[in-house]
PDB file of C-alpha atoms and ligand atoms in Angstrom:
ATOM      1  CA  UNK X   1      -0.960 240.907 170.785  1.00 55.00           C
ATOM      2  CA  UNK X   2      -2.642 242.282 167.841  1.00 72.00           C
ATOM      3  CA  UNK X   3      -4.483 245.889 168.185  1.00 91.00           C
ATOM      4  CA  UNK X   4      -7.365 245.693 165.498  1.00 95.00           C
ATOM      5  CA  UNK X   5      -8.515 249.216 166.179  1.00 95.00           C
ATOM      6  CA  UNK X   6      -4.988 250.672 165.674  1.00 97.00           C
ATOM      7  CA  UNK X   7      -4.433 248.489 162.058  1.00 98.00           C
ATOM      8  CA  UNK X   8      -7.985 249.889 160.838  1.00 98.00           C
ATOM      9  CA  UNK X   9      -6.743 253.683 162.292  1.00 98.00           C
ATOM     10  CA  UNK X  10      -3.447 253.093 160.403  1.00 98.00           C
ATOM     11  CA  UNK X  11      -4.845 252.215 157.564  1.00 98.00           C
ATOM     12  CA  UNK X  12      -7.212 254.729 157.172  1.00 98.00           C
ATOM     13  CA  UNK X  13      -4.670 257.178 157.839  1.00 98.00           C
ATOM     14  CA  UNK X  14      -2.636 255.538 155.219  1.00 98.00           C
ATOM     15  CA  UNK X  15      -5.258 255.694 152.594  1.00 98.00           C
ATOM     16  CA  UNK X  16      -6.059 259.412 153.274  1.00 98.00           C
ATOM     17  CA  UNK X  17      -2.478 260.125 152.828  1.00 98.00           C
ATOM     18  CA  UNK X  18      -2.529 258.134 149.077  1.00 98.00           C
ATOM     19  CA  UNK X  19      -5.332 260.212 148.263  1.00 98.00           C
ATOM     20  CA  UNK X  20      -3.511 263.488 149.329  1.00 98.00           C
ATOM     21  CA  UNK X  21      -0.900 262.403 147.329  1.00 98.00           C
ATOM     22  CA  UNK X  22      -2.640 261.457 144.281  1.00 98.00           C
ATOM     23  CA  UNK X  23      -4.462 264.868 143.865  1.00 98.00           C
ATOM     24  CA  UNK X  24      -1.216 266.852 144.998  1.00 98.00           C
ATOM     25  CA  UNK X  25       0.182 264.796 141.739  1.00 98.00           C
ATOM     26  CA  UNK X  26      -3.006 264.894 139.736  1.00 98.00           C
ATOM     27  CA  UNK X  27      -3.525 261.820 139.747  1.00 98.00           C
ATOM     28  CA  UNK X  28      -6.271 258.833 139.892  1.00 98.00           C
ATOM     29  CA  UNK X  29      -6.937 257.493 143.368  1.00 97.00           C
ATOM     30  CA  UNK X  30      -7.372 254.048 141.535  1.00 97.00           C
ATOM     31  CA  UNK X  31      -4.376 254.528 139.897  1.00 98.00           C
ATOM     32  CA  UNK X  32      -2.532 253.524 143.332  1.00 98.00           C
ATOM     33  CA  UNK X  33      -2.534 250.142 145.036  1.00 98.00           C
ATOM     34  CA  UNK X  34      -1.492 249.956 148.751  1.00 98.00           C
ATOM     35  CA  UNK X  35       0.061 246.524 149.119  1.00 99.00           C
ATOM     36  CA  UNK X  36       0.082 245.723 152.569  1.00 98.00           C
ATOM     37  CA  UNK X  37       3.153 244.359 153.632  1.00 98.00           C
ATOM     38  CA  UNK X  38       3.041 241.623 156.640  1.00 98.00           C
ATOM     39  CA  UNK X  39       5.409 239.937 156.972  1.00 97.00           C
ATOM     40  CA  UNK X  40       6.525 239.034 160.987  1.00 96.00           C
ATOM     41  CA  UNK X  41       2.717 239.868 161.532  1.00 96.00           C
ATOM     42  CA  UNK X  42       0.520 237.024 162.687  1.00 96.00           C
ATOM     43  CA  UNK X  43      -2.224 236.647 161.253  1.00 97.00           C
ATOM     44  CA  UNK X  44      -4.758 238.298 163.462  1.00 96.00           C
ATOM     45  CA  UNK X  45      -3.484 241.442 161.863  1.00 97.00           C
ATOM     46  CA  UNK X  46      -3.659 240.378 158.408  1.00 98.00           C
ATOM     47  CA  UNK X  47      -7.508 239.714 159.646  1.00 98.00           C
ATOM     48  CA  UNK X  48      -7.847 243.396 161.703  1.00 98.00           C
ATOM     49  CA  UNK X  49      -6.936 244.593 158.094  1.00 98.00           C
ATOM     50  CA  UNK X  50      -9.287 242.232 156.243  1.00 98.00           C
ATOM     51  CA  UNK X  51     -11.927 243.400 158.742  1.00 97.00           C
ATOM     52  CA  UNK X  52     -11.264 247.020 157.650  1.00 97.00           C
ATOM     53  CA  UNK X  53     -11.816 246.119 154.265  1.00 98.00           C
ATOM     54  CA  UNK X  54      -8.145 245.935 152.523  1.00 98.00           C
ATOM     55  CA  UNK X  55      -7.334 242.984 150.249  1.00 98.00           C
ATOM     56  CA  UNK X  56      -3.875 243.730 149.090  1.00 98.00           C
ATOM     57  CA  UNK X  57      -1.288 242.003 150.990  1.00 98.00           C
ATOM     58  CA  UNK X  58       2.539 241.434 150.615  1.00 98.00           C
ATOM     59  CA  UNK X  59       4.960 238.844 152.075  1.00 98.00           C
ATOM     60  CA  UNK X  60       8.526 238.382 151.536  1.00 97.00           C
ATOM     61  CA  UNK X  61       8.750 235.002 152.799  1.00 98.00           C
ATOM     62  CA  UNK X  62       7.462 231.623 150.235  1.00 98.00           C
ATOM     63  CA  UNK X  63       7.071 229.997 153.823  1.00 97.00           C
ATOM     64  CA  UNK X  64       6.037 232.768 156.175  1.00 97.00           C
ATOM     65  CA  UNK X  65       2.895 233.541 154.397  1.00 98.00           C
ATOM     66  CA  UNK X  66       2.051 229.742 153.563  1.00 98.00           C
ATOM     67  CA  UNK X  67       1.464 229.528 157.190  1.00 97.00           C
ATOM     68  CA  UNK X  68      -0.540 232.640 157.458  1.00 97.00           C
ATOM     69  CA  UNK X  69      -2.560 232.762 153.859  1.00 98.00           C
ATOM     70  CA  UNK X  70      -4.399 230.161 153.155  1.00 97.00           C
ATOM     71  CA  UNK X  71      -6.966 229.943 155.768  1.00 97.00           C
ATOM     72  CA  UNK X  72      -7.301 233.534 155.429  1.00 97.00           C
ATOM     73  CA  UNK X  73      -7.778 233.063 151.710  1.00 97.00           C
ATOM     74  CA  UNK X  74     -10.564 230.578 152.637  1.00 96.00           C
ATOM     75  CA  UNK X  75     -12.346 233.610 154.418  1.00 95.00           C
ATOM     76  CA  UNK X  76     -11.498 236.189 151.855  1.00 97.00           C
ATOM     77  CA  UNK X  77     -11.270 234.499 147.911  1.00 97.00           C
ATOM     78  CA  UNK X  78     -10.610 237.837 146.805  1.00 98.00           C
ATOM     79  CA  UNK X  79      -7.398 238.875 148.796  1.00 98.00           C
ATOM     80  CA  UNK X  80      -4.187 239.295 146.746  1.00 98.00           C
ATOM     81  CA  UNK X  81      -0.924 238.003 148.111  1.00 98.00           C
ATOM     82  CA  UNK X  82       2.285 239.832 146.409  1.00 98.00           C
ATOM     83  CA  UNK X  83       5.243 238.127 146.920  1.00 98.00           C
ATOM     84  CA  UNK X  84       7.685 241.489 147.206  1.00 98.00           C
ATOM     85  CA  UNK X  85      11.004 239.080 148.817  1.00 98.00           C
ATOM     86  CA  UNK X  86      13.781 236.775 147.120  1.00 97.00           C
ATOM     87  CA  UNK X  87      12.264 233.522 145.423  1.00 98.00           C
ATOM     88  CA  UNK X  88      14.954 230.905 145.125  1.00 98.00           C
ATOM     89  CA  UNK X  89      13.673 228.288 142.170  1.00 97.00           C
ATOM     90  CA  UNK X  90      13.371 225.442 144.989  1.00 98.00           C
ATOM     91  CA  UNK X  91      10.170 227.732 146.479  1.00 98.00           C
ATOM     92  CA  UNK X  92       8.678 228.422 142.788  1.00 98.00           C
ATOM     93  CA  UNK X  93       6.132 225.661 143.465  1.00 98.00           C
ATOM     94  CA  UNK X  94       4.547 226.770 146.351  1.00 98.00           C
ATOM     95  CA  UNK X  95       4.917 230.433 145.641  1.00 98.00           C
ATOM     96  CA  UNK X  96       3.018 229.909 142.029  1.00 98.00           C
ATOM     97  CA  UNK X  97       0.469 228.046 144.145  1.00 98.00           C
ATOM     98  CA  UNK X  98       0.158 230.766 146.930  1.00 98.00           C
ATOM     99  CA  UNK X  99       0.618 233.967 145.116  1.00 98.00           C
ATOM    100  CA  UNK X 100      -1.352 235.944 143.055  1.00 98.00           C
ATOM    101  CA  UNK X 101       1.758 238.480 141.888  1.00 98.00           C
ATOM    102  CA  UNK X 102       5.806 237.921 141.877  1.00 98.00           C
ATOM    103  CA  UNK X 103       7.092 241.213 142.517  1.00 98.00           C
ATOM    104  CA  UNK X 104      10.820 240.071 142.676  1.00 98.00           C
ATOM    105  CA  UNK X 105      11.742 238.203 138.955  1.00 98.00           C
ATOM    106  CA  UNK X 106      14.960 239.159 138.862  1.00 98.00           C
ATOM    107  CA  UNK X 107      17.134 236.643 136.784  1.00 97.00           C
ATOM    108  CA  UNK X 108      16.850 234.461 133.808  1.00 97.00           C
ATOM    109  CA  UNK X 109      16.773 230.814 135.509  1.00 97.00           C
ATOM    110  CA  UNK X 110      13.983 232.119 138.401  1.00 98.00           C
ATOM    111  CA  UNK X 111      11.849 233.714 134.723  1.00 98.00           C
ATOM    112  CA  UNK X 112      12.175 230.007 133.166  1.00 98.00           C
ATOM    113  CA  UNK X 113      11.202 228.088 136.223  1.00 98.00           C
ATOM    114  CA  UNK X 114       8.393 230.838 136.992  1.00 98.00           C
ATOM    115  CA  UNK X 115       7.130 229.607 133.672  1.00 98.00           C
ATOM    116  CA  UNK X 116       7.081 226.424 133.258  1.00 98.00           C
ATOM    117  CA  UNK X 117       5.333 225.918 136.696  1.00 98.00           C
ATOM    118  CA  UNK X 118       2.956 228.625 135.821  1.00 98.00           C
ATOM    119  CA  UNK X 119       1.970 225.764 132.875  1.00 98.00           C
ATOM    120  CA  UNK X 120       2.355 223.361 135.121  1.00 98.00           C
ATOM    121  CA  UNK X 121      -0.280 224.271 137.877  1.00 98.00           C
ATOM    122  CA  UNK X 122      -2.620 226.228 135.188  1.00 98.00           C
ATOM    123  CA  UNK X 123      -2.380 229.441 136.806  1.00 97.00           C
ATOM    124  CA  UNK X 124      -1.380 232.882 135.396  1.00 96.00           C
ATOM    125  CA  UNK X 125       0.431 235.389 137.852  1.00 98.00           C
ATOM    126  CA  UNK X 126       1.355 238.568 137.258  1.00 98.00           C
ATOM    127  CA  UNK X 127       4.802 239.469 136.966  1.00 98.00           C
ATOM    128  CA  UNK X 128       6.965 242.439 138.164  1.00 98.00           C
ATOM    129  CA  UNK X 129      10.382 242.273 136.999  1.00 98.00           C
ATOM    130  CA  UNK X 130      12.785 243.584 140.178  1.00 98.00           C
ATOM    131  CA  UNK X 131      15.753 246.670 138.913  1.00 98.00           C
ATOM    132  CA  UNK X 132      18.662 246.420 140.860  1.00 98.00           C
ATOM    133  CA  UNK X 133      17.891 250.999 140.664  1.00 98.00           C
ATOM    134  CA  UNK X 134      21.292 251.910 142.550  1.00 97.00           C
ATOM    135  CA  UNK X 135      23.137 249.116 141.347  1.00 95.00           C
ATOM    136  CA  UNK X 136      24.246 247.939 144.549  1.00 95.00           C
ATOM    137  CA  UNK X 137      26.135 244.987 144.687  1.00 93.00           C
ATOM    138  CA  UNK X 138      24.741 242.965 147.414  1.00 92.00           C
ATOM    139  CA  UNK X 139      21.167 243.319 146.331  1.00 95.00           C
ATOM    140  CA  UNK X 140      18.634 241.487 144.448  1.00 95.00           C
ATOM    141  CA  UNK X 141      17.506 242.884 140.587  1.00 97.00           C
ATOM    142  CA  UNK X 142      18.484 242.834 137.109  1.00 98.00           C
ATOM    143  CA  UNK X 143      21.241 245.752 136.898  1.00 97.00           C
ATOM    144  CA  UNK X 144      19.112 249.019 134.761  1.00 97.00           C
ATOM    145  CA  UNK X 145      21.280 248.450 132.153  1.00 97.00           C
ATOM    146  CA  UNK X 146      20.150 244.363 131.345  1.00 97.00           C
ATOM    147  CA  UNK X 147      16.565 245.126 132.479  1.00 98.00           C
ATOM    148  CA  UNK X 148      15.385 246.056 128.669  1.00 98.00           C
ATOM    149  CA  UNK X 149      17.076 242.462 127.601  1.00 98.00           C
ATOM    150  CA  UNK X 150      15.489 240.782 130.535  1.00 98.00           C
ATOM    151  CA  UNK X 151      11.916 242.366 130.371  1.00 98.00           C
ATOM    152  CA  UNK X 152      12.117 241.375 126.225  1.00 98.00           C
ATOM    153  CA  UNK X 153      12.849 238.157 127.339  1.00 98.00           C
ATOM    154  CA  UNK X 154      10.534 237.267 129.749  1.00 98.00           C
ATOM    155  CA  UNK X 155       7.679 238.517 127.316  1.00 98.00           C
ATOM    156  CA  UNK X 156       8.687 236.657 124.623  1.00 98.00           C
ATOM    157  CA  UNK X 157      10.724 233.970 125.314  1.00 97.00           C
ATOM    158  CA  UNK X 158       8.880 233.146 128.377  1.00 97.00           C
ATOM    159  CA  UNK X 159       5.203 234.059 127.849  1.00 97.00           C
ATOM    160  CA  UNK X 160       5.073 236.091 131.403  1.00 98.00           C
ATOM    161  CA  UNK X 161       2.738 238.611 131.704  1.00 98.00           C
ATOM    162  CA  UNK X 162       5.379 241.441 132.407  1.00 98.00           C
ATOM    163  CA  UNK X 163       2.815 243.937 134.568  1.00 97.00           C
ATOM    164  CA  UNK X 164       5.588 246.354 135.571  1.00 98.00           C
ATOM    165  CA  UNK X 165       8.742 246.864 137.480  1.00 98.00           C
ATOM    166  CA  UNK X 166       9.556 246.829 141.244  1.00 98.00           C
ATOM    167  CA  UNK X 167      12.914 248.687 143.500  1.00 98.00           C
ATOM    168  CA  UNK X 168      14.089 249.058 146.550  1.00 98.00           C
ATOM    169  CA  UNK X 169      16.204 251.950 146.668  1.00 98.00           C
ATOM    170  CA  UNK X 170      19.544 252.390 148.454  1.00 97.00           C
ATOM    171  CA  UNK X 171      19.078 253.021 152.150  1.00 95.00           C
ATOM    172  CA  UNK X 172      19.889 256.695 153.087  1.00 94.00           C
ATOM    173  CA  UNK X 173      19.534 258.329 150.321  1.00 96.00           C
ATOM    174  CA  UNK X 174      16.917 260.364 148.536  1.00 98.00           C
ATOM    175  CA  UNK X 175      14.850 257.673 146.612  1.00 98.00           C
ATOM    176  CA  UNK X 176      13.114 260.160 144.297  1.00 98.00           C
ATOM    177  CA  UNK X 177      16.072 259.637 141.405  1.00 98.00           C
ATOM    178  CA  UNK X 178      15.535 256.113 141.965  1.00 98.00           C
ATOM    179  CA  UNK X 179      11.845 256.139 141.633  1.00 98.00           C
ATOM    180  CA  UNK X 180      12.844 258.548 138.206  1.00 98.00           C
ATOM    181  CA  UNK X 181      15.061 256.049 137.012  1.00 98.00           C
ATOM    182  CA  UNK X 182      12.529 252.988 137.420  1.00 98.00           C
ATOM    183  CA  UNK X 183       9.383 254.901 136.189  1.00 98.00           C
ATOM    184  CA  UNK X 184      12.007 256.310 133.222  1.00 98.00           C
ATOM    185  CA  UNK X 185      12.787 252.278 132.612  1.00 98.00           C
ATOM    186  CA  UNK X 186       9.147 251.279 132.607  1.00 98.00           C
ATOM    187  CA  UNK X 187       7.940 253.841 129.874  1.00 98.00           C
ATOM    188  CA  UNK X 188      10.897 252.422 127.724  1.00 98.00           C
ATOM    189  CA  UNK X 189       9.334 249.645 128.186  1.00 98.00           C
ATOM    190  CA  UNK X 190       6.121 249.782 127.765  1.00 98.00           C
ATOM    191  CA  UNK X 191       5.049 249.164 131.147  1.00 98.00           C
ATOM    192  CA  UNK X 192       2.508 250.373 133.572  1.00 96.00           C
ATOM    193  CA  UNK X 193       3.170 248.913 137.012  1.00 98.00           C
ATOM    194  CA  UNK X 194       5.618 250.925 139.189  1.00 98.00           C
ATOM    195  CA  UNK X 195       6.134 248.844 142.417  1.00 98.00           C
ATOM    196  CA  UNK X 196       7.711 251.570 144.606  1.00 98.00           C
ATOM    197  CA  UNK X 197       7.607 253.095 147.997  1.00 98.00           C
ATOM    198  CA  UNK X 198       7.566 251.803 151.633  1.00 98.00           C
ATOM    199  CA  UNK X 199       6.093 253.791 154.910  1.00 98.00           C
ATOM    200  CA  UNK X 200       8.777 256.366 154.595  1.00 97.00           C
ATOM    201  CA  UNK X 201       8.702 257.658 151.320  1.00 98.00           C
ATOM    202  CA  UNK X 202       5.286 256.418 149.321  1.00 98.00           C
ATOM    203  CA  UNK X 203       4.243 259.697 148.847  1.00 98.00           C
ATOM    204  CA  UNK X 204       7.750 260.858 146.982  1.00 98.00           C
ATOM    205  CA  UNK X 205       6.840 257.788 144.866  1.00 98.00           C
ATOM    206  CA  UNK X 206       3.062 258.079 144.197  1.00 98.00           C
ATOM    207  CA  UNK X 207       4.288 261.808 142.788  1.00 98.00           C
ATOM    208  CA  UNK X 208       6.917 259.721 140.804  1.00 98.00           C
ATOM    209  CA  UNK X 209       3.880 257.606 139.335  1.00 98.00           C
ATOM    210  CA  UNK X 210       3.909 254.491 141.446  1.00 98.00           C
ATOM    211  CA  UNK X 211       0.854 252.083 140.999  1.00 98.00           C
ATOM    212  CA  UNK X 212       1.511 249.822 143.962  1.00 98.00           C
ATOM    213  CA  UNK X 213       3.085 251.019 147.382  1.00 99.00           C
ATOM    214  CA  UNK X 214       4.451 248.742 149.792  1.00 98.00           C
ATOM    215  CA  UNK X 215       3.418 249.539 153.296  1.00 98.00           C
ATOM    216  CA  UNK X 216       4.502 247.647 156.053  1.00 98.00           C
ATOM    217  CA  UNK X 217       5.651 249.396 159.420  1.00 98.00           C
ATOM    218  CA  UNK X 218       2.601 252.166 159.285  1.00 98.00           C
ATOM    219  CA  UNK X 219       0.140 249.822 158.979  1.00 98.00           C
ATOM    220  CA  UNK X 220       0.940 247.296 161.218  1.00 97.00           C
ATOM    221  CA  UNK X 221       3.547 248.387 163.664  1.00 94.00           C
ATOM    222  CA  UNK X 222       7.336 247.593 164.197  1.00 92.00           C
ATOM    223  CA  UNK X 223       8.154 244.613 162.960  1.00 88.00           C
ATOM    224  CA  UNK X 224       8.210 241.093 165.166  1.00 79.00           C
ATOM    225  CA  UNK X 225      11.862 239.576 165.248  1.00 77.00           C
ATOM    226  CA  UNK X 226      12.212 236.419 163.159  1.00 68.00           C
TER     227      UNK X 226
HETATM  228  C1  PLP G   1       9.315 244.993 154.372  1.00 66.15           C
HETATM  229  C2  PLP G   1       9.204 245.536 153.011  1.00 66.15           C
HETATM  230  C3  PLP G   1       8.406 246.655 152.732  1.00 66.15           C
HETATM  231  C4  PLP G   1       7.654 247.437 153.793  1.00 66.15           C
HETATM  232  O1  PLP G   1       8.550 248.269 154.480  1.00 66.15           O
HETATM  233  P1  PLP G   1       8.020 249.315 155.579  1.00 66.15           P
HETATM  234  O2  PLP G   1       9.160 250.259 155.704  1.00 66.15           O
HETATM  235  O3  PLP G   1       7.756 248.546 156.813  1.00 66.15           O
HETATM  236  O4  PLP G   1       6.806 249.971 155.040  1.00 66.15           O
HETATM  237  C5  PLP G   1       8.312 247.063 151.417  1.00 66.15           C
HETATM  238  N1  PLP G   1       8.958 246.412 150.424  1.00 66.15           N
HETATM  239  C6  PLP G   1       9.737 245.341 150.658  1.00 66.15           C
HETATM  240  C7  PLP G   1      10.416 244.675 149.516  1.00 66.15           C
HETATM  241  C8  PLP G   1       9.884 244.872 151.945  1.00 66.15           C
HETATM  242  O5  PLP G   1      10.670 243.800 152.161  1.00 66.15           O
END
Protein backbone atom coordinates (compact mmCIF):
# COMPACT_ATOMS: atom_id res chain seq x y z
CA UNK A 1 0.00 0.00 0.00
CA UNK A 2 1.18 3.33 -0.97
CA UNK A 3 0.54 6.41 1.60
CA UNK A 4 0.34 9.55 -0.79
CA UNK A 5 -0.07 11.96 2.07
CA UNK A 6 3.06 10.64 3.88
CA UNK A 7 5.38 10.80 0.32
CA UNK A 8 4.10 14.56 -0.18
CA UNK A 9 4.88 15.14 3.96
CA UNK A 10 8.30 13.51 3.33
CA UNK A 11 9.06 15.34 0.71
CA UNK A 12 8.30 18.52 1.86
CA UNK A 13 10.19 17.86 4.84
CA UNK A 14 12.98 16.84 2.64
CA UNK A 15 13.00 19.96 0.63
CA UNK A 16 12.88 22.25 3.75
CA UNK A 17 15.83 20.45 5.02
CA UNK A 18 17.87 21.19 1.37
CA UNK A 19 16.99 24.64 1.83
CA UNK A 20 18.31 24.72 5.50
CA UNK A 21 21.22 23.33 4.23
CA UNK A 22 21.87 25.45 1.35
CA UNK A 23 21.72 28.78 3.35
CA UNK A 24 23.66 27.15 6.40
CA UNK A 25 26.35 26.64 3.35
CA UNK A 26 25.54 29.81 1.49
CA UNK A 27 24.44 28.44 -1.08
CA UNK A 28 21.73 28.55 -4.10
CA UNK A 29 18.57 26.57 -3.43
CA UNK A 30 18.69 25.82 -7.29
CA UNK A 31 21.99 24.87 -7.01
CA UNK A 32 20.68 21.40 -5.44
CA UNK A 33 18.70 18.69 -7.19
CA UNK A 34 16.84 16.08 -5.03
CA UNK A 35 16.84 12.94 -7.14
CA UNK A 36 14.31 10.81 -5.88
CA UNK A 37 15.37 7.47 -5.57
CA UNK A 38 12.59 4.55 -6.12
CA UNK A 39 13.59 1.86 -6.65
CA UNK A 40 11.40 -1.34 -4.87
CA UNK A 41 8.60 1.42 -4.92
CA UNK A 42 5.61 0.76 -7.13
CA UNK A 43 4.61 3.09 -8.94
CA UNK A 44 1.75 4.65 -7.09
CA UNK A 45 4.47 6.32 -5.13
CA UNK A 46 6.45 7.51 -7.91
CA UNK A 47 2.79 9.14 -8.78
CA UNK A 48 2.04 10.42 -4.82
CA UNK A 49 5.42 12.23 -5.61
CA UNK A 50 4.49 13.39 -9.12
CA UNK A 51 1.25 14.61 -7.52
CA UNK A 52 3.32 16.71 -5.07
CA UNK A 53 5.03 18.22 -7.79
CA UNK A 54 8.71 16.49 -7.91
CA UNK A 55 10.11 15.40 -11.29
CA UNK A 56 13.47 14.04 -10.41
CA UNK A 57 13.54 10.42 -10.06
CA UNK A 58 16.30 7.70 -9.70
CA UNK A 59 16.36 3.92 -10.32
CA UNK A 60 19.08 1.52 -10.04
CA UNK A 61 17.55 -1.13 -11.97
CA UNK A 62 17.60 -0.91 -16.39
CA UNK A 63 14.49 -3.29 -15.82
CA UNK A 64 12.84 -2.19 -12.61
CA UNK A 65 12.07 1.22 -13.80
CA UNK A 66 11.14 0.07 -17.50
CA UNK A 67 8.21 -1.41 -15.84
CA UNK A 68 7.39 1.55 -13.75
CA UNK A 69 8.48 4.72 -16.16
CA UNK A 70 7.07 4.85 -19.10
CA UNK A 71 3.46 5.19 -18.52
CA UNK A 72 4.33 7.58 -15.94
CA UNK A 73 6.42 9.44 -18.48
CA UNK A 74 3.27 9.48 -20.68
CA UNK A 75 1.55 11.51 -17.77
CA UNK A 76 4.51 13.63 -16.90
CA UNK A 77 6.95 14.44 -20.34
CA UNK A 78 8.96 16.39 -18.13
CA UNK A 79 10.07 13.85 -15.36
CA UNK A 80 13.79 12.91 -15.30
CA UNK A 81 14.80 9.33 -14.71
CA UNK A 82 18.61 9.02 -13.34
CA UNK A 83 19.90 5.82 -13.64
CA UNK A 84 22.20 5.92 -10.16
CA UNK A 85 22.81 1.56 -10.31
CA UNK A 86 25.33 -0.78 -12.34
CA UNK A 87 24.66 -0.75 -16.25
CA UNK A 88 26.09 -3.88 -17.78
CA UNK A 89 26.59 -3.05 -21.81
CA UNK A 90 23.77 -5.80 -22.61
CA UNK A 91 21.10 -3.09 -20.82
CA UNK A 92 22.75 0.09 -22.69
CA UNK A 93 19.87 -0.07 -25.19
CA UNK A 94 17.07 0.22 -23.15
CA UNK A 95 18.69 2.37 -20.53
CA UNK A 96 19.72 5.10 -23.43
CA UNK A 97 16.07 4.75 -24.42
CA UNK A 98 14.61 5.13 -20.82
CA UNK A 99 16.93 7.49 -19.15
CA UNK A 100 17.46 10.92 -19.23
CA UNK A 101 21.01 10.81 -17.03
CA UNK A 102 23.68 7.77 -16.41
CA UNK A 103 24.92 8.44 -13.11
CA UNK A 104 27.11 5.21 -12.94
CA UNK A 105 29.84 5.35 -16.22
CA UNK A 106 32.35 3.76 -14.66
CA UNK A 107 34.66 1.90 -17.22
CA UNK A 108 35.97 2.31 -20.65
CA UNK A 109 33.88 -0.50 -22.64
CA UNK A 110 30.30 0.71 -20.76
CA UNK A 111 31.72 4.82 -22.07
CA UNK A 112 32.11 3.28 -25.78
CA UNK A 113 28.89 1.38 -25.88
CA UNK A 114 27.09 4.44 -24.02
CA UNK A 115 28.19 6.21 -27.15
CA UNK A 116 27.67 4.66 -29.92
CA UNK A 117 24.00 3.89 -28.90
CA UNK A 118 23.61 7.43 -27.86
CA UNK A 119 24.25 7.92 -32.01
CA UNK A 120 22.40 5.23 -32.58
CA UNK A 121 18.92 6.18 -31.05
CA UNK A 122 19.61 10.15 -31.59
CA UNK A 123 19.45 11.00 -28.09
CA UNK A 124 21.93 12.93 -25.86
CA UNK A 125 22.10 11.93 -22.05
CA UNK A 126 23.91 13.37 -19.61
CA UNK A 127 26.71 11.69 -18.14
CA UNK A 128 28.10 11.31 -14.55
CA UNK A 129 31.21 9.48 -14.42
CA UNK A 130 31.02 7.06 -11.00
CA UNK A 131 34.67 7.40 -8.46
CA UNK A 132 35.29 4.36 -6.82
CA UNK A 133 35.99 7.53 -3.50
CA UNK A 134 37.27 4.84 -0.84
CA UNK A 135 38.70 2.61 -3.23
CA UNK A 136 36.99 -0.34 -2.12
CA UNK A 137 37.49 -3.33 -3.88
CA UNK A 138 34.18 -4.84 -4.36
CA UNK A 139 32.54 -1.71 -5.62
CA UNK A 140 31.64 -0.12 -8.78
CA UNK A 141 33.83 3.29 -10.08
CA UNK A 142 36.86 4.29 -11.77
CA UNK A 143 39.61 4.17 -8.84
CA UNK A 144 40.39 8.46 -7.98
CA UNK A 145 43.53 7.94 -9.28
CA UNK A 146 42.32 6.81 -13.27
CA UNK A 147 39.25 9.10 -12.99
CA UNK A 148 41.26 12.26 -14.65
CA UNK A 149 42.29 9.63 -17.64
CA UNK A 150 38.79 8.34 -17.79
CA UNK A 151 36.82 11.71 -17.57
CA UNK A 152 39.54 13.03 -20.57
CA UNK A 153 38.51 10.20 -22.32
CA UNK A 154 35.06 10.10 -22.32
CA UNK A 155 35.05 13.90 -23.42
CA UNK A 156 37.13 13.48 -26.10
CA UNK A 157 37.42 10.27 -27.32
CA UNK A 158 33.86 9.57 -26.78
CA UNK A 159 31.90 12.81 -27.32
CA UNK A 160 29.88 12.32 -23.80
CA UNK A 161 28.67 15.15 -22.25
CA UNK A 162 30.69 14.61 -18.92
CA UNK A 163 28.05 16.69 -16.43
CA UNK A 164 29.86 15.68 -13.23
CA UNK A 165 30.86 12.92 -10.95
CA UNK A 166 28.84 10.53 -8.69
CA UNK A 167 30.07 8.22 -5.10
CA UNK A 168 28.89 6.16 -2.82
CA UNK A 169 30.96 6.29 0.10
CA UNK A 170 32.15 3.42 2.31
CA UNK A 171 29.46 2.30 4.71
CA UNK A 172 30.27 3.35 8.36
CA UNK A 173 32.30 5.84 8.05
CA UNK A 174 32.20 9.61 7.99
CA UNK A 175 31.44 10.43 4.25
CA UNK A 176 32.42 14.11 4.50
CA UNK A 177 36.31 13.22 3.28
CA UNK A 178 34.71 11.34 0.65
CA UNK A 179 32.40 14.00 -0.49
CA UNK A 180 36.00 16.34 -0.19
CA UNK A 181 37.75 14.03 -2.24
CA UNK A 182 34.98 13.82 -5.11
CA UNK A 183 34.11 17.61 -5.10
CA UNK A 184 38.29 18.06 -4.92
CA UNK A 185 38.27 15.58 -8.24
CA UNK A 186 35.52 17.48 -10.00
CA UNK A 187 37.17 21.04 -9.79
CA UNK A 188 40.34 19.30 -11.31
CA UNK A 189 38.27 18.58 -13.67
CA UNK A 190 36.38 21.02 -14.64
CA UNK A 191 33.18 19.76 -13.57
CA UNK A 192 30.06 20.97 -11.95
CA UNK A 193 27.82 18.04 -11.05
CA UNK A 194 28.51 16.47 -7.61
CA UNK A 195 26.16 13.39 -7.36
CA UNK A 196 26.41 12.80 -3.58
CA UNK A 197 24.40 12.08 -0.54
CA UNK A 198 21.58 9.62 0.42
CA UNK A 199 18.80 10.14 3.40
CA UNK A 200 21.49 9.92 5.98
CA UNK A 201 23.98 12.28 5.19
CA UNK A 202 22.69 14.85 2.21
CA UNK A 203 23.08 17.62 4.28
CA UNK A 204 27.05 16.81 5.10
CA UNK A 205 27.13 16.73 1.27
CA UNK A 206 25.05 19.76 0.13
CA UNK A 207 27.75 21.70 2.64
CA UNK A 208 30.42 19.72 0.60
CA UNK A 209 28.82 21.30 -2.69
CA UNK A 210 26.65 18.52 -4.00
CA UNK A 211 24.27 19.45 -6.96
CA UNK A 212 22.15 16.30 -6.96
CA UNK A 213 21.19 14.26 -3.72
CA UNK A 214 19.94 10.90 -3.85
CA UNK A 215 17.03 10.34 -1.57
CA UNK A 216 15.44 7.22 -1.27
CA UNK A 217 14.36 5.79 2.26
CA UNK A 218 13.01 9.46 3.58
CA UNK A 219 10.96 9.96 0.90
CA UNK A 220 9.38 6.92 0.33
CA UNK A 221 9.77 4.59 3.23
CA UNK A 222 11.83 1.34 3.89
CA UNK A 223 12.52 -0.28 1.07
CA UNK A 224 10.21 -3.35 -0.50
CA UNK A 225 12.31 -6.70 -0.69
CA UNK A 226 13.22 -7.68 -4.25
C1 LIG B 1 19.27 3.31 -3.03
C2 LIG B 1 20.26 4.35 -3.37
C3 LIG B 1 20.17 5.65 -2.85
C4 LIG B 1 19.11 6.08 -1.84
O1 LIG B 1 19.46 5.61 -0.57
P1 LIG B 1 18.60 6.01 0.72
O2 LIG B 1 19.53 5.71 1.84
O3 LIG B 1 17.39 5.16 0.72
O4 LIG B 1 18.29 7.46 0.63
C5 LIG B 1 21.10 6.57 -3.27
N1 LIG B 1 22.06 6.26 -4.16
C6 LIG B 1 22.18 5.02 -4.67
C7 LIG B 1 23.27 4.74 -5.65
C8 LIG B 1 21.30 4.04 -4.30
O5 LIG B 1 21.43 2.80 -4.83
Amino acid sequence: MTDAAAIAENLAAIRSRIAAACSAAMRDLESVTLVAVSKTHPAEAVAAALAAGHRVFGENRVQEAQAKYPALRAHHPDLRLHLIGPLQTNKVKEAVALFDVIETVDRPRLAEALAKEMARQNRSLDCFIEVNVGAEAQKAGIAPNDAADFIAECRSRWKLRVGGLMCIPPEGQDPVPFFMKLADIAAQNGLKGLSMGMSADFEAAIACGASHVRVGTAIFGARNPV
